[in-house]
Short mmCIF file of C-alpha atoms in Angstrom, two decimals:
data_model
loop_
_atom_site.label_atom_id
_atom_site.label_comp_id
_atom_site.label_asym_id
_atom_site.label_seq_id
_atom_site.Cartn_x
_atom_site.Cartn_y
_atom_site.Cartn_z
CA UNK A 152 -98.17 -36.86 3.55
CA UNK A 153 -98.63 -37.36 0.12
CA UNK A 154 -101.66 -38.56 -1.94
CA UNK A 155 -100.57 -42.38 -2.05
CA UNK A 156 -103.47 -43.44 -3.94
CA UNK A 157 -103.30 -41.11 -6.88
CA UNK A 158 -99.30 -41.75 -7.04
CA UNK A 159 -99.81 -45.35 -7.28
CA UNK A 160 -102.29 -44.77 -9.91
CA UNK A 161 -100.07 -42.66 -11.89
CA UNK A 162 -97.37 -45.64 -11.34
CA UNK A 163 -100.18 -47.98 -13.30
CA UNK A 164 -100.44 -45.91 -15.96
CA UNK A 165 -96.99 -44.73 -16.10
CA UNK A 166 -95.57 -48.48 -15.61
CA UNK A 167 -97.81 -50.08 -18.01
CA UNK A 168 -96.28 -47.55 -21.20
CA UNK A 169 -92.59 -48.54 -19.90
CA UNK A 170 -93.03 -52.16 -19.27
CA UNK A 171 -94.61 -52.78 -23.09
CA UNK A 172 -92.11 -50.02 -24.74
CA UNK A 173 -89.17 -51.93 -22.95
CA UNK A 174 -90.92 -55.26 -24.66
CA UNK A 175 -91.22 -53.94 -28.04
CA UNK A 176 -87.95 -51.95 -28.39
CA UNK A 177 -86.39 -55.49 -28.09
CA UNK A 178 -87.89 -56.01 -31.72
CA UNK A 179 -85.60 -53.18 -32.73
CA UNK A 180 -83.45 -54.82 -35.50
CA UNK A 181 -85.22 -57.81 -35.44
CA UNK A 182 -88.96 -57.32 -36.97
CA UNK A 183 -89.80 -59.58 -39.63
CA UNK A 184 -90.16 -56.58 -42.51
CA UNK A 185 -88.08 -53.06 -42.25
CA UNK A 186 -91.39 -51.51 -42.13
CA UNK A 187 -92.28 -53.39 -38.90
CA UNK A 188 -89.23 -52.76 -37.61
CA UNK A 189 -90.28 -48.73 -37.99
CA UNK A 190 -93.69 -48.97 -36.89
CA UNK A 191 -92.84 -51.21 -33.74
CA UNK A 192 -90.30 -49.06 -32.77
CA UNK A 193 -92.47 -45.99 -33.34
CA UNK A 194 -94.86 -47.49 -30.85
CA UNK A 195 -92.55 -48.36 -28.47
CA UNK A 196 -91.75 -44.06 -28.77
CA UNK A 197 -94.86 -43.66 -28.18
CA UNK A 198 -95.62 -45.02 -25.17
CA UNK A 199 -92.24 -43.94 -23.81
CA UNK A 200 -93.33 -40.62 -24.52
CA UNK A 201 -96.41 -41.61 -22.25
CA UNK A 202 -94.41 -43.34 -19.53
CA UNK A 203 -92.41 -39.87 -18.97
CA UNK A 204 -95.40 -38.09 -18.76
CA UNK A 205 -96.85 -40.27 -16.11
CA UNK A 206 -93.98 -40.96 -14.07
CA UNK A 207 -92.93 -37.19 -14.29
CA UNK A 208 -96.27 -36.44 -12.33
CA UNK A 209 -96.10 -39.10 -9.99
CA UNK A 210 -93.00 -38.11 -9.11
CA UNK A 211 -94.35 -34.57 -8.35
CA UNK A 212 -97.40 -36.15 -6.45
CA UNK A 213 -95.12 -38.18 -4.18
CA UNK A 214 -92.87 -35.35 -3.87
CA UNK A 215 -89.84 -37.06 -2.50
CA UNK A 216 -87.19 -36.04 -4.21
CA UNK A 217 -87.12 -38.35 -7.20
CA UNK A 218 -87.89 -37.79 -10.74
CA UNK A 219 -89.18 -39.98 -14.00
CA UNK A 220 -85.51 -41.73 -14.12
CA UNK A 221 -85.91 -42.62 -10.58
CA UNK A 222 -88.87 -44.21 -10.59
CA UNK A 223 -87.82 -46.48 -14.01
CA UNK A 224 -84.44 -47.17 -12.82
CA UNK A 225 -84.21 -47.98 -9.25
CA UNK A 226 -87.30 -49.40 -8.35
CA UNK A 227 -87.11 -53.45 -8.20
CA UNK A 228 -90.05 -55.62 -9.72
CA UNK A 229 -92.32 -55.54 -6.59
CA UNK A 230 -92.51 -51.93 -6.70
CA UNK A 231 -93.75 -52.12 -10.24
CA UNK A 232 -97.81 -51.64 -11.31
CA UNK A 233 -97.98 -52.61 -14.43
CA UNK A 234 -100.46 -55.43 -15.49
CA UNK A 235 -99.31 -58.90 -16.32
CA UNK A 236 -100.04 -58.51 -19.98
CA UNK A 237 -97.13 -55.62 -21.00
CA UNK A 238 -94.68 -58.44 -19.40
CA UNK A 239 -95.49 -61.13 -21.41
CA UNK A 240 -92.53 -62.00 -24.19
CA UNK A 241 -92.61 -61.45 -27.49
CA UNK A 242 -92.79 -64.79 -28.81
CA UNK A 243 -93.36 -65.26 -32.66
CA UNK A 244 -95.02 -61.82 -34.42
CA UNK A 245 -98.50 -63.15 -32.96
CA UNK A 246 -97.62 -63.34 -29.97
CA UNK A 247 -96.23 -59.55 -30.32
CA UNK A 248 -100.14 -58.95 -32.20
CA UNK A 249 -102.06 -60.34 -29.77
CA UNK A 250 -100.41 -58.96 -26.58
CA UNK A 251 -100.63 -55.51 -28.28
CA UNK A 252 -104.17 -55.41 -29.66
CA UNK A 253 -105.53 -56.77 -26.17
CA UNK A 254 -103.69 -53.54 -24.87
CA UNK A 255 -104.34 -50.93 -27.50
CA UNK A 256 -108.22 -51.89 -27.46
CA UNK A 257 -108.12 -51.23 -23.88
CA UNK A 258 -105.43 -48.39 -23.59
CA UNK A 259 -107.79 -46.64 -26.60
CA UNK A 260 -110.77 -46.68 -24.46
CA UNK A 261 -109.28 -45.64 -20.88
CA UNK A 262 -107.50 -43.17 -22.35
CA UNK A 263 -111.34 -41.65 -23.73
CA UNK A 264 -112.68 -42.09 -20.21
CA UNK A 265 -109.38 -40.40 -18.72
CA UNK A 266 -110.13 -37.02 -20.75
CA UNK A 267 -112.61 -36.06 -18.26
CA UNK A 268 -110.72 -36.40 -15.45
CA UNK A 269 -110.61 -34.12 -12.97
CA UNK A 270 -107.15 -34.01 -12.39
CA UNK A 271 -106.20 -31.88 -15.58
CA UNK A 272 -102.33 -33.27 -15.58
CA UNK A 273 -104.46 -36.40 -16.27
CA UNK A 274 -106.84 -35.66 -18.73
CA UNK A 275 -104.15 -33.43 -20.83
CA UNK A 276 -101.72 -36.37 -21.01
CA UNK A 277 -104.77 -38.64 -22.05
CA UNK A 278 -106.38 -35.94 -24.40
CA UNK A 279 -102.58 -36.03 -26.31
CA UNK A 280 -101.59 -39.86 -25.58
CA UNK A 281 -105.12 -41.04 -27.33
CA UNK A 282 -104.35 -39.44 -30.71
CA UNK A 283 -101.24 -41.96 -30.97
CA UNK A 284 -102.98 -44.89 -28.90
CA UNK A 285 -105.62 -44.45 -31.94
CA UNK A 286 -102.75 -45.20 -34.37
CA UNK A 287 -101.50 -47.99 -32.55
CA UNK A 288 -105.24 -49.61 -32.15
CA UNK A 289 -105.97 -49.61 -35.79
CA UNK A 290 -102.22 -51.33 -36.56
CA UNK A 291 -102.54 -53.81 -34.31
CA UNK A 292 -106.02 -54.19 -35.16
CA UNK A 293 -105.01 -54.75 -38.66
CA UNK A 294 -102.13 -57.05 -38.30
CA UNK A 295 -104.45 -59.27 -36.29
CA UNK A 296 -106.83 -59.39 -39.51
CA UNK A 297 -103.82 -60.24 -41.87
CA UNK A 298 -102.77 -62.73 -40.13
CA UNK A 299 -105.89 -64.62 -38.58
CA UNK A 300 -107.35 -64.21 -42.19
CA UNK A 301 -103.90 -65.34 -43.44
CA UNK A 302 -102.79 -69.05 -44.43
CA UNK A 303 -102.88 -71.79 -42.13
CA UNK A 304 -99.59 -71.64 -40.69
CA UNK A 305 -100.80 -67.31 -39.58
CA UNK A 306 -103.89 -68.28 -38.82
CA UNK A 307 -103.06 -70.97 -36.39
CA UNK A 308 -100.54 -69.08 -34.62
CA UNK A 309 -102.81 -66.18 -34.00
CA UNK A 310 -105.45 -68.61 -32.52
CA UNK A 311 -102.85 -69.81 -30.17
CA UNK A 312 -101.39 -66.07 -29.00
CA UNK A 313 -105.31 -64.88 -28.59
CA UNK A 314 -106.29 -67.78 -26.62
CA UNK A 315 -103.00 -68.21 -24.79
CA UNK A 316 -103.18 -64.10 -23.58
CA UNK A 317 -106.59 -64.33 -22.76
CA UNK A 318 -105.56 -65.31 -18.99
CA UNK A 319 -104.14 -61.95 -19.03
CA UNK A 320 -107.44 -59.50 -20.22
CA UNK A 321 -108.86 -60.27 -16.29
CA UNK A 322 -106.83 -58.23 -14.72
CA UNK A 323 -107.49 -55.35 -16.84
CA UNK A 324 -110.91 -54.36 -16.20
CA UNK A 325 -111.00 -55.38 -11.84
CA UNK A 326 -110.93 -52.61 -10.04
CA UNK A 327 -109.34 -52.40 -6.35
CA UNK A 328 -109.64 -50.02 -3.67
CA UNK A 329 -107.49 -47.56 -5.37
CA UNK A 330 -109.33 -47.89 -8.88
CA UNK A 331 -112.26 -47.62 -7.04
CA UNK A 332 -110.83 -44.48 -4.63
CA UNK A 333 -110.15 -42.50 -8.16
CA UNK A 334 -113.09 -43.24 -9.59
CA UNK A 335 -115.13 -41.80 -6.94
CA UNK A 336 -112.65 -38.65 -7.08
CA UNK A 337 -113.55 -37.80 -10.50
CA UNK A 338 -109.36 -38.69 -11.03
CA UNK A 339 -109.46 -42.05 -12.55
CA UNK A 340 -111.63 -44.50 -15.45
CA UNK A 341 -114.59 -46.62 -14.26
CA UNK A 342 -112.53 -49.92 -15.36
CA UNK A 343 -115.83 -52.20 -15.65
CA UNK A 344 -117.33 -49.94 -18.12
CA UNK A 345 -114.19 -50.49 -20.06
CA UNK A 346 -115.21 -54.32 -20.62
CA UNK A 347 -118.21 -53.78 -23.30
CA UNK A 348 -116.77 -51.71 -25.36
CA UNK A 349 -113.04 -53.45 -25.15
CA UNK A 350 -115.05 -57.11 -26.18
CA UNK A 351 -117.01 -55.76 -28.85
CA UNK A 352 -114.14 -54.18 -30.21
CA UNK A 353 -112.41 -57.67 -29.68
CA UNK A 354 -114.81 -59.80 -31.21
CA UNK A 355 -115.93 -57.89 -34.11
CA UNK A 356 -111.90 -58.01 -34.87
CA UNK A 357 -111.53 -61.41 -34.61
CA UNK A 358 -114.38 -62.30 -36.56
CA UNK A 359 -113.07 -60.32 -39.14
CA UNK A 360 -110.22 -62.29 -38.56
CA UNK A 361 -111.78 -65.58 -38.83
CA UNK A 362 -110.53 -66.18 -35.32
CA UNK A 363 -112.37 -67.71 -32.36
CA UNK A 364 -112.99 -65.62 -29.55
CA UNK A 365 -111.96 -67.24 -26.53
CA UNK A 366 -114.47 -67.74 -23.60
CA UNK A 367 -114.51 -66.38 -20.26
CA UNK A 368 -113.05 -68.41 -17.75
CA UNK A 369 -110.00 -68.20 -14.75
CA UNK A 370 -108.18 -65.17 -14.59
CA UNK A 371 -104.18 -64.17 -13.58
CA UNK A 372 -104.20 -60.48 -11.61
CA UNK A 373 -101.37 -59.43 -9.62
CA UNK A 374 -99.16 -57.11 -11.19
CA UNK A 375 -101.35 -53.80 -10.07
CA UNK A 376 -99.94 -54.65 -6.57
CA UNK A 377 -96.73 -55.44 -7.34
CA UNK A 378 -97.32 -59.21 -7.53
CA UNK A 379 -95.67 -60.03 -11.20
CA UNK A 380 -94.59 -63.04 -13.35
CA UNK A 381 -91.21 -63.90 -13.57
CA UNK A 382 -90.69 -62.26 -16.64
CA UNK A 383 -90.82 -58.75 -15.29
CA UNK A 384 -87.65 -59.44 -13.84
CA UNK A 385 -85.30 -60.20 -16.98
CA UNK A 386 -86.96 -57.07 -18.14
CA UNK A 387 -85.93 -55.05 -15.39
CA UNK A 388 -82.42 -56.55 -15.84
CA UNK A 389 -81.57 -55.31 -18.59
CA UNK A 390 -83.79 -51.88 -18.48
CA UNK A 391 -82.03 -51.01 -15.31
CA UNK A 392 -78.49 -52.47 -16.10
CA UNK A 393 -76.87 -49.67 -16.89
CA UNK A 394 -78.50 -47.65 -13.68
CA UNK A 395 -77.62 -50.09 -11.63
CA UNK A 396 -74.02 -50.92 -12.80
CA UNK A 397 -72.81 -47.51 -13.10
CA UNK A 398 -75.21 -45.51 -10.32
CA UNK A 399 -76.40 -41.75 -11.79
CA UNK A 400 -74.78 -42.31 -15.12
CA UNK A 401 -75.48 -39.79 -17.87
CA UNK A 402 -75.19 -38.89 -21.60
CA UNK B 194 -79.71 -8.41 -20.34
CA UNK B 195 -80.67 -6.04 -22.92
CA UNK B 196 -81.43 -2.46 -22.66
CA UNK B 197 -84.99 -2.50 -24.26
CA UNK B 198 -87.15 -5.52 -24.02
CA UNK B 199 -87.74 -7.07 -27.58
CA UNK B 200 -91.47 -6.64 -28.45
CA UNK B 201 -92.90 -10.36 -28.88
CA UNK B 202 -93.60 -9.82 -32.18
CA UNK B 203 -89.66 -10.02 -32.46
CA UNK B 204 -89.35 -13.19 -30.56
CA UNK B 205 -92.21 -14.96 -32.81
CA UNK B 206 -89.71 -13.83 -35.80
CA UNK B 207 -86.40 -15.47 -34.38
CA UNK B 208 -88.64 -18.50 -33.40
CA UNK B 209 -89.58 -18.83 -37.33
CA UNK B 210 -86.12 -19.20 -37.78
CA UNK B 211 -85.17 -21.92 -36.18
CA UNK B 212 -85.99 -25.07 -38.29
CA UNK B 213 -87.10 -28.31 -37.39
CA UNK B 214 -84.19 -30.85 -37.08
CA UNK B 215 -86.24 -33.56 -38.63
CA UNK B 216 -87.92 -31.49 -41.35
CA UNK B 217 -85.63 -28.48 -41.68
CA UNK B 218 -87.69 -27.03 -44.47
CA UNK B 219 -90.09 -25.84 -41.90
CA UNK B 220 -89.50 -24.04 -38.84
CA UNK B 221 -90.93 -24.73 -35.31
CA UNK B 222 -93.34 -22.19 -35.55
CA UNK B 223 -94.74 -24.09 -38.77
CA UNK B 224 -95.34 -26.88 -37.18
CA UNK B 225 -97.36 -25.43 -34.13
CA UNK B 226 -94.56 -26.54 -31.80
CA UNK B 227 -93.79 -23.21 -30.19
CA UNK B 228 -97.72 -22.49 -28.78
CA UNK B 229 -96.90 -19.04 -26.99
CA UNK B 230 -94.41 -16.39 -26.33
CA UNK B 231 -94.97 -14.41 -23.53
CA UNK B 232 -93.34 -11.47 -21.04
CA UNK B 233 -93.74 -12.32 -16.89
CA UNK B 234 -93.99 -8.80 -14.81
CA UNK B 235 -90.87 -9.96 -13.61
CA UNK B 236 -89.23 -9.45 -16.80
CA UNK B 237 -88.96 -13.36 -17.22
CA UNK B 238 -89.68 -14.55 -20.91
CA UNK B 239 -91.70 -17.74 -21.63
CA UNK B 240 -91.59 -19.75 -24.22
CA UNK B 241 -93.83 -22.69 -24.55
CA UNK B 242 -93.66 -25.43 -26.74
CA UNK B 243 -95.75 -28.78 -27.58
CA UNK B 244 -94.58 -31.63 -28.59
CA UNK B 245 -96.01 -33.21 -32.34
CA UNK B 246 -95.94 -36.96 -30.87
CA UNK B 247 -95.48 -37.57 -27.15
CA UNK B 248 -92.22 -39.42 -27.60
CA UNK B 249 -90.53 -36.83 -30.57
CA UNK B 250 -87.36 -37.47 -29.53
CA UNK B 251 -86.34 -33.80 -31.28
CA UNK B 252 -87.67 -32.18 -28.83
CA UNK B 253 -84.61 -32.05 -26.98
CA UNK B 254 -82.83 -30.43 -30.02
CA UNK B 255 -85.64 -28.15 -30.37
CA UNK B 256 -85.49 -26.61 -26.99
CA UNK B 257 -81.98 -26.56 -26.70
CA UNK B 258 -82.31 -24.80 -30.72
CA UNK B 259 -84.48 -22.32 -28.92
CA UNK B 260 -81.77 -21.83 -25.76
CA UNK B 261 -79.24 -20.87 -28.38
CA UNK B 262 -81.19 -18.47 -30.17
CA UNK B 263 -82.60 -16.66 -27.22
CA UNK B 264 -79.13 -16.15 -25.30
CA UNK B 265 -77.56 -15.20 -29.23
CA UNK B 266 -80.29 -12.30 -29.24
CA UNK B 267 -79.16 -11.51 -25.65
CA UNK B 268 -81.79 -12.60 -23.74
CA UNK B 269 -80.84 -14.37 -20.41
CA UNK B 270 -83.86 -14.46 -18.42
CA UNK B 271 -86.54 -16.99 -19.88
CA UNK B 272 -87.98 -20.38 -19.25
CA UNK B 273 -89.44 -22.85 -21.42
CA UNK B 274 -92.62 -24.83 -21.02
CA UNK B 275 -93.84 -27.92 -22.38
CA UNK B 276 -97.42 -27.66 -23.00
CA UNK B 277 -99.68 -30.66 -23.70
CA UNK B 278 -103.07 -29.14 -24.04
CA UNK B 279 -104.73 -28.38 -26.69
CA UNK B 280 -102.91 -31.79 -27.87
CA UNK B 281 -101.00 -31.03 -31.20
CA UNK B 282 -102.69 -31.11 -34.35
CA UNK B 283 -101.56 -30.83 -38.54
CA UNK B 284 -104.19 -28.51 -38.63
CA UNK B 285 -101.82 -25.88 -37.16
CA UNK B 286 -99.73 -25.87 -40.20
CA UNK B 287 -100.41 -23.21 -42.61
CA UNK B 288 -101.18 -24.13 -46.60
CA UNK B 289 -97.65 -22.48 -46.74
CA UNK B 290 -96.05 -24.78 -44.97
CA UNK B 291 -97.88 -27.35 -46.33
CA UNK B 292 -96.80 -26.31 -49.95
CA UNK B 293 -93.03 -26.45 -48.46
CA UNK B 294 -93.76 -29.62 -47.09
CA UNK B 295 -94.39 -30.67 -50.97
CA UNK B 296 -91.93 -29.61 -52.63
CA UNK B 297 -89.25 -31.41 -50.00
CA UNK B 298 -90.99 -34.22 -51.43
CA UNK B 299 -93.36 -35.04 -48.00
CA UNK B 300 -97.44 -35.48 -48.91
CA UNK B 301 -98.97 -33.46 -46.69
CA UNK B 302 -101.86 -36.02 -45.69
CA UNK B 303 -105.20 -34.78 -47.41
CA UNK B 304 -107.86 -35.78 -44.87
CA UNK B 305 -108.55 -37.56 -41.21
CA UNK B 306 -108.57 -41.26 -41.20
CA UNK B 307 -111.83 -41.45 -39.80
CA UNK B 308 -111.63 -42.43 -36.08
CA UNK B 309 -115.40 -43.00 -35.12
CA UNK B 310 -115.70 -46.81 -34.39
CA UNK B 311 -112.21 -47.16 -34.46
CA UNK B 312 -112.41 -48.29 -38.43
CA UNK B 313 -109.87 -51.19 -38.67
CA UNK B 314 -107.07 -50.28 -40.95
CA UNK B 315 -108.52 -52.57 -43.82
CA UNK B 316 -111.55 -49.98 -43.95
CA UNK B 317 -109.63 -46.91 -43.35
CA UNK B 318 -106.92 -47.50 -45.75
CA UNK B 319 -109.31 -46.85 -48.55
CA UNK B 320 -111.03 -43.68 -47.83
CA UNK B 321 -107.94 -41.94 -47.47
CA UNK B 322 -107.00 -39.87 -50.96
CA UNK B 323 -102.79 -38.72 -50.66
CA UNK B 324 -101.74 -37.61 -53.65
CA UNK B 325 -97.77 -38.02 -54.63
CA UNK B 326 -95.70 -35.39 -53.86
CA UNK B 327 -94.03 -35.83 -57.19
CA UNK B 328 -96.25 -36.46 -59.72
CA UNK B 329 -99.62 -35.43 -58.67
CA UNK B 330 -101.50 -39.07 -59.00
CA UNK B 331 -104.20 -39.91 -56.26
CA UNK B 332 -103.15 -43.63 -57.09
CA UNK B 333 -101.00 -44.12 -53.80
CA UNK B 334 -101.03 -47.13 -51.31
CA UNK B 335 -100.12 -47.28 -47.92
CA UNK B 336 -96.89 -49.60 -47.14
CA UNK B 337 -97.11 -48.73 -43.52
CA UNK B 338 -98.83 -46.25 -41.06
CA UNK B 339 -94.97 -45.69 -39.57
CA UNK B 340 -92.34 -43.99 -41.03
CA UNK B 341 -88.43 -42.57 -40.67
CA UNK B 342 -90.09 -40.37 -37.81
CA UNK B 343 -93.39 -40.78 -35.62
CA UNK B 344 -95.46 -38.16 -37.34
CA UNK B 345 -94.81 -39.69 -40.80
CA UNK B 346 -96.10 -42.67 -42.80
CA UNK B 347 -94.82 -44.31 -45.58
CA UNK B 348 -96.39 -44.20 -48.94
CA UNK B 349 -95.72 -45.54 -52.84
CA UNK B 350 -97.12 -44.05 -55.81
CA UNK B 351 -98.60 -46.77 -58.34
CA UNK B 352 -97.96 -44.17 -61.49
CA UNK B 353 -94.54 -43.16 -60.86
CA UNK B 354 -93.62 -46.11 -58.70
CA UNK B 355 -91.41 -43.72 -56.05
CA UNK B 356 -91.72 -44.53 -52.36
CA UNK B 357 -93.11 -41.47 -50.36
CA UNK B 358 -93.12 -39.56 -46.75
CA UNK B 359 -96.35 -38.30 -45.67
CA UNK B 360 -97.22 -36.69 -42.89
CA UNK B 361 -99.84 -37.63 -41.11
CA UNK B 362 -103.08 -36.07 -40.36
CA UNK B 363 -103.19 -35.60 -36.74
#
């Protein structure tokens, strides 16, 4: 029997860098500015890069005979673990902003915590993924600035994408039984620690920003069981397409 | 298989050789991608390699570069590893390489953006000094943090107005 709770863990963390590099390689020919275009689609690399790292080893912790492609391809949107945040759309570039600077803020500080894991497949893949997560903080970090402190028109939208994403931040710092089973192995982060340093991160931002911080309130959860928005779906669609159509293709 | 096992000294030198397909004026071994050469008692050789940024997608290209050269130099029994840890850094490269790097026309980046309460870029942007790889001025500004490949950024010089590659400090 394998170790079910560390493989869905790895699924989290593996699921979460696919589901947002899925979301922002659809920018690819369509950012706003070529340089956008690049650095979007560098992040999206990124994370991929950290999605096949993740999956990889879950794949060798369930050891059942499937691999990284596997585990993308052929599993339908129940079986993901992602959180409901890396599903959301696009939108408008805020709404791109906001979704990733919630997300980097976090990913920046789990990733610190998930150095010292015990597992060392785990803290190697966060000791290399947090040099690049760092990049990706301070962009989307920045591009929340610019635009919050931008003209009416930027700053108004980037109120609306930080207060309509907010929903989505619960999730993100709950623990369940199996956040809770890796903590106590040494394996995983202690995701309520993660919440002082992630808001103070958040609000010194959007101050800087000249942006309201929303207030605490209601909160979606779901997709860490598997429970997702409809979104994840169209996602899946066309992520899996090919897969799907044309079973064990390859180039 | 070969008669007489090559010494790894002799493996190091055919790694040198093989350049980087993104940045062909330096070689893997340059950048710090190939981390260790090493003979199993078994005969077996290992080569391991580390990628710069987790999703380089050359790193494909590199390890089937490093396929090619092995089996040309006769060697049929090896394996390659990826290795993650210790994460990849620029400060691998030598001031050789870095010099190189130059006169391709890439800045190599001249100091760590200072991580340490995660400066937002707006801070950041100023404290870091990259001087133009073509005419020497310090008077550079960032146009964005992401460039033609993940381990570059994009740069213009406000003396000699050219658009620049630099790598990043990592």
């Amino acid at each position: 029997m394998h170790d079910q709770a560390r493989f869905e863990y790895l699924l989290r963390l593996g699921d979460n860098c696919l589901i947002l590099s899925q979301r922002l390689s659809e920018w690819c020919g369509h950012g706003p500015v070529l340089e956008e275009d690049i650095a979007l689609t560098n992040v999206a690399l990124d994370l991929l890069g950290h999605a096949r790292f993740w999956l990889t080893c879950a794949a060798e912790v369930e050891n059942a005979g499937r691999d990284e492609d596997q585990l993308a391809y052929l599993r339908d949107a129940g079986e993901f673990r992602n959180v409901l945040l890396v599903e959301q759309p696009n939108g408008d570039y805020a709404q791109t902003t906001a979704r990733q600077f919630y997300f980097d803020t976090w990913h920046y500080f789990l990733l610190r915590e998930l150095k010292n894991s015990s597992d060392s497949r785990v803290a190697e893949i966060a000791e290399k993924a947090v040099k690049e997560v760092t990049y990706h903080l301070e962009r989307s970090s920045a591009w929340v600035i610019r635009l919050g402190d931008g003209t009416e028109e930027s700053h108004g939208r980037m109120q609306r994408s930080i207060d309509d994403l907010w929903v989505y931040t619960g999730e993100l710092f709950e623990p369940d039984a199996i956040d809770v089973e890796m903590r106590e192995r040494d394996i995983g982060a202690d995701l309520e620690s993660l919440r002082a340093p992630w808001l103070e991160h958040v609000q010194k931002t959007l101050s800087e920003a000249t942006l309201d911080a929303p207030s605490a309130g209601w909160m979606q959860r779901g997709g860490k069981r598997g429970v997702h928005t409809e979104n994840l779906g169209y996602i899946l669609a066309e992520m899996q397409f090919l897969q799907r159509a044309y079973p064990g293709a390859q180039w | 298989m070969v008669a007489v096992q090559p010494s790894i000294a002799e493996i190091w030198s055919w790694m040198s050789e093989i350049p980087d397909p993104e940045i062909p004026v330096l070689s893997i071994v340059d950048l710090g991608i190939v981390r260790d050469v090493r003979w199993t008692e078994e005969n077996e050789l290992i080569v391991a390699i580390t990628p710069t940024y987790s999703g380089c997608p050359a790193m494909d290209v590199i390890a089937s570069d490093i396929r090619s050269s092995l089996k040309n130099h006769g060697i049929s029994a090896f394996r390659l590893e990826t290795k993650l840890s210790p994460a990849w850094t620029t400060d691998w490269m030598s001031d050789n390489a870095k010099e190189r790097l130059r006169e391709y026309g890439i800045a190599p980046a001249a100091r760590l953006i200072p991580i340490t309460g995660i400066a937002p870029l707006k801070s950041s942007e100023k404290e870091q000094r990259v001087q133009c790889p073509r005419c020497g001025s310090e008077a550079t500004t960032v146009i964005s943090r992401y460039g033609s490949t993940p381990c570059k950024a994009l740069y213009r010089c406000s003396a000699c107005l050219e658009p620049f590659d630099v790598f990043k400090q990592h």
